[in-house]
mmCIF file of C-alpha atoms in Angstrom:
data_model
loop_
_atom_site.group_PDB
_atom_site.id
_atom_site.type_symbol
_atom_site.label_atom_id
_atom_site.label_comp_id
_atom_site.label_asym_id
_atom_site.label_seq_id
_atom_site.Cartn_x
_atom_site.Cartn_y
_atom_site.Cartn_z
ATOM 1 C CA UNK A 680 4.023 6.712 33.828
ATOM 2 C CA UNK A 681 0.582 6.896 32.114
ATOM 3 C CA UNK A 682 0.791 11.160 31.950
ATOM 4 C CA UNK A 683 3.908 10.534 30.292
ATOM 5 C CA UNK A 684 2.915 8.187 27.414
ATOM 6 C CA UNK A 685 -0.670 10.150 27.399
ATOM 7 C CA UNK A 686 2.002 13.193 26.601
ATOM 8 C CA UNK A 687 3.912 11.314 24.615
ATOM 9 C CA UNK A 688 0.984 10.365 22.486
ATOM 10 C CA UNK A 689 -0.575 13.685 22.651
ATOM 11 C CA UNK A 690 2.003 16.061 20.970
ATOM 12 C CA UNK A 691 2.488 14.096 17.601
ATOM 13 C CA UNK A 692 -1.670 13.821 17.197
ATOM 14 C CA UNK A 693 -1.938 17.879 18.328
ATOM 15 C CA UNK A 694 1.375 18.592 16.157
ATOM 16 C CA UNK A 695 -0.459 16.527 13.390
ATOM 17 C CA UNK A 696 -3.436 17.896 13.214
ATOM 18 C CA UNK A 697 -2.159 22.106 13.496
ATOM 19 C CA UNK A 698 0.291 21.184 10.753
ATOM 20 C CA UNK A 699 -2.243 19.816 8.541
ATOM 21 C CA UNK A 700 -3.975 23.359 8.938
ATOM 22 C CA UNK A 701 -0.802 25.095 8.639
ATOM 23 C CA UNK A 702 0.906 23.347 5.581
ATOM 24 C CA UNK A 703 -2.102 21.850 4.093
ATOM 25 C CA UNK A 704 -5.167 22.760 5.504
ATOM 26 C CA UNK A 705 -5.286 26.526 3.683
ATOM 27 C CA UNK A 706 -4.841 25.158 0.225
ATOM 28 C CA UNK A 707 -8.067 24.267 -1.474
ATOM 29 C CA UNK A 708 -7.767 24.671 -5.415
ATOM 30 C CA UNK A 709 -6.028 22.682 -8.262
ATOM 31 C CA UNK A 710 -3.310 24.435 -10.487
ATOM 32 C CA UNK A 711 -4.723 23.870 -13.911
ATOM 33 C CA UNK A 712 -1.895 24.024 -16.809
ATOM 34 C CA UNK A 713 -2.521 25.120 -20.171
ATOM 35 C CA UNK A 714 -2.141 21.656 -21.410
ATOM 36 C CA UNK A 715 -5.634 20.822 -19.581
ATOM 37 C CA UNK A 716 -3.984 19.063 -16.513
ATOM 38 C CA UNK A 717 -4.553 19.344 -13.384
ATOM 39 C CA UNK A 718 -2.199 19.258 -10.250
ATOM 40 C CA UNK A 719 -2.567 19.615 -6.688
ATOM 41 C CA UNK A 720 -4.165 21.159 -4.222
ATOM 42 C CA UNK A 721 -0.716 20.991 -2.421
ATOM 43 C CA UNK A 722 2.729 21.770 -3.534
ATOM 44 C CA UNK A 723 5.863 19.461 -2.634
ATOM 45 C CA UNK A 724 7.075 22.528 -0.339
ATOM 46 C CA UNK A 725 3.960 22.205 1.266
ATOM 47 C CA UNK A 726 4.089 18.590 2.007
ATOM 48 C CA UNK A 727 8.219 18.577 2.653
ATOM 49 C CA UNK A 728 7.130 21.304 5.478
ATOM 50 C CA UNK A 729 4.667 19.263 6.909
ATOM 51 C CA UNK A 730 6.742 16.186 7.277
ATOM 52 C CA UNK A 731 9.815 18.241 8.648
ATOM 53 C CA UNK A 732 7.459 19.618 11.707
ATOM 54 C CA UNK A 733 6.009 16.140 12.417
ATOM 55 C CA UNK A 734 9.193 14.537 12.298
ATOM 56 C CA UNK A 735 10.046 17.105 15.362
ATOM 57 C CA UNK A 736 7.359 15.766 16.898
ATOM 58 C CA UNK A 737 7.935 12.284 16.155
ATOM 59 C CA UNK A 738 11.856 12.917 17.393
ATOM 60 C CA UNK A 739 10.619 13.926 20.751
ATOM 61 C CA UNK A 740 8.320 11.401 21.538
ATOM 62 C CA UNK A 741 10.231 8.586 20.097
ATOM 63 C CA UNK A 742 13.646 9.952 21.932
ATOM 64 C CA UNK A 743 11.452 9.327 25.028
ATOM 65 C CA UNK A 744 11.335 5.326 24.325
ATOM 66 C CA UNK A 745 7.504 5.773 23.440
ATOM 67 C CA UNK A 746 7.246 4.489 19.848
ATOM 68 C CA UNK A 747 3.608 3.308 19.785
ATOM 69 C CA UNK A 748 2.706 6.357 21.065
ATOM 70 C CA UNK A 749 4.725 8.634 18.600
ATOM 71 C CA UNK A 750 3.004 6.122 15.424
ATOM 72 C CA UNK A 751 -0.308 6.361 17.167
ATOM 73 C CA UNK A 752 -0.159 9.712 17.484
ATOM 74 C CA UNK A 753 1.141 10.979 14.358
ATOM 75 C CA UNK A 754 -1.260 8.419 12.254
ATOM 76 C CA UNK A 755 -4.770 9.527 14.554
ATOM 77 C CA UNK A 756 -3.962 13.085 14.172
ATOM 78 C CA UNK A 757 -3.238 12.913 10.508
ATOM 79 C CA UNK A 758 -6.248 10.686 9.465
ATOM 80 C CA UNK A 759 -8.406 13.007 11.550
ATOM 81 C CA UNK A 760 -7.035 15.627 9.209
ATOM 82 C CA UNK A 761 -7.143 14.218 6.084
ATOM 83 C CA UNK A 762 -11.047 12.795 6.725
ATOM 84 C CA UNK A 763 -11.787 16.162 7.442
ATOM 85 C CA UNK A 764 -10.283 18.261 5.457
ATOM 86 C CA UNK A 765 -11.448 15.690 2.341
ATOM 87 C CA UNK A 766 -14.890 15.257 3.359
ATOM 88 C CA UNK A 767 -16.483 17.591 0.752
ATOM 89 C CA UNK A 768 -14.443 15.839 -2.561
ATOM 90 C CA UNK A 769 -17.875 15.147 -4.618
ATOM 91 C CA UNK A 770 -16.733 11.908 -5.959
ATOM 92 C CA UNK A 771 -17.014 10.049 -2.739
ATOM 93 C CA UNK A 772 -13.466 8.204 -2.829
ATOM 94 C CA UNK A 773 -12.364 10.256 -0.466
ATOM 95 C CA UNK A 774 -12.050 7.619 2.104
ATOM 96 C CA UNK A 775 -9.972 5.373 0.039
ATOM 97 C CA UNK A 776 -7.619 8.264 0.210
ATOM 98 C CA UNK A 777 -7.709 8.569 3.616
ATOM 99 C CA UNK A 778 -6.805 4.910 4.143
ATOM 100 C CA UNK A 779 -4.130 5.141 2.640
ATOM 101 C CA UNK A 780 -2.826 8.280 4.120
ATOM 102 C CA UNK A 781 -3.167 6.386 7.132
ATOM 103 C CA UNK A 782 -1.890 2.853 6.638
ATOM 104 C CA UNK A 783 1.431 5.105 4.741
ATOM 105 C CA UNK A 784 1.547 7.295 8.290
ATOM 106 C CA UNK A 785 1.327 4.197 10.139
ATOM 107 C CA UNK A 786 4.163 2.609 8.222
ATOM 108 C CA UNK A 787 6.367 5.465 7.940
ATOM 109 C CA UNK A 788 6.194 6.714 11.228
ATOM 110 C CA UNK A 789 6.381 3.577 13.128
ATOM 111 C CA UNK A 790 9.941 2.951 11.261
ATOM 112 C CA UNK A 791 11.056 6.120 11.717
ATOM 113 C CA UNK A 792 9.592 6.290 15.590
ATOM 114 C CA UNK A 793 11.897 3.215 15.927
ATOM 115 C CA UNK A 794 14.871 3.993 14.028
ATOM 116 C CA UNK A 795 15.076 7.209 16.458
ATOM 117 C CA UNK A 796 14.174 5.194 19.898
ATOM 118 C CA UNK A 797 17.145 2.289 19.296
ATOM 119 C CA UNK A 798 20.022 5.529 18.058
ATOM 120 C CA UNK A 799 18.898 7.430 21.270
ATOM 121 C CA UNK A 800 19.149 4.117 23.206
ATOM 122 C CA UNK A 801 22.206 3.366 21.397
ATOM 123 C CA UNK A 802 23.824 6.476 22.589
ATOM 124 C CA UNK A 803 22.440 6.997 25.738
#
């Protein structure tokens, strides 16, 4: 039973952490408009992608009855992500962003993680 949830708990933090690279992770600059103002690095397609693969992720773990693993998972490998992919912003507040990214992660997922687990149960 422990390989399982160990499995279970692995995919969403390895899933995490590629997408971050893959959707995120290349993306380094800020879009500056000719108004002065600044956006990004990352575009809402970027982000919407990033989401949709974890939520595959999430779907198979959670489908498996193994929702604190699916929210662990998903929230570790993100914050890993986020810390270091942010670690070079020069004004320092990059941690603030970071807990937020993962207290949001931790919320999301673990509603979504258990939306999923009590439909498959439902159905099942």
């Amino acid at each position: 039973m422990n390989e399982q949830r160990l499995l279970a708990t692995l995919v969403p933090a390895v899933t995490a952490l590629a997408g971050w690279a893959a959707w995120l992770g290349w993306d380094q600059h800020r879009d500056v408009h000719p108004d002065g103002s600044t956006t990004g690095p990352y575009a809402a397609w970027q982000v919407i992608g990033l989401v949709l693969t974890l939520l595959a992720a999430v779907y198979w773990s959670a489908s498996r009855h193994h929702i604190a693993a699916a929210t662990l998972g998903t929230t570790a490998g993100l914050t890993v992500a986020a810390a270091y992919d942010w670690s070079d912003d020069a004004s320092g507040l990059f941690m603030v962003g970071v807990v937020l990214l993962a207290l949001g992660s931790l919320a999301a997922t673990a509603a979504v993680s258990a939306t999923i687990s009590t439909v498959r149960r439902g159905t099942a």
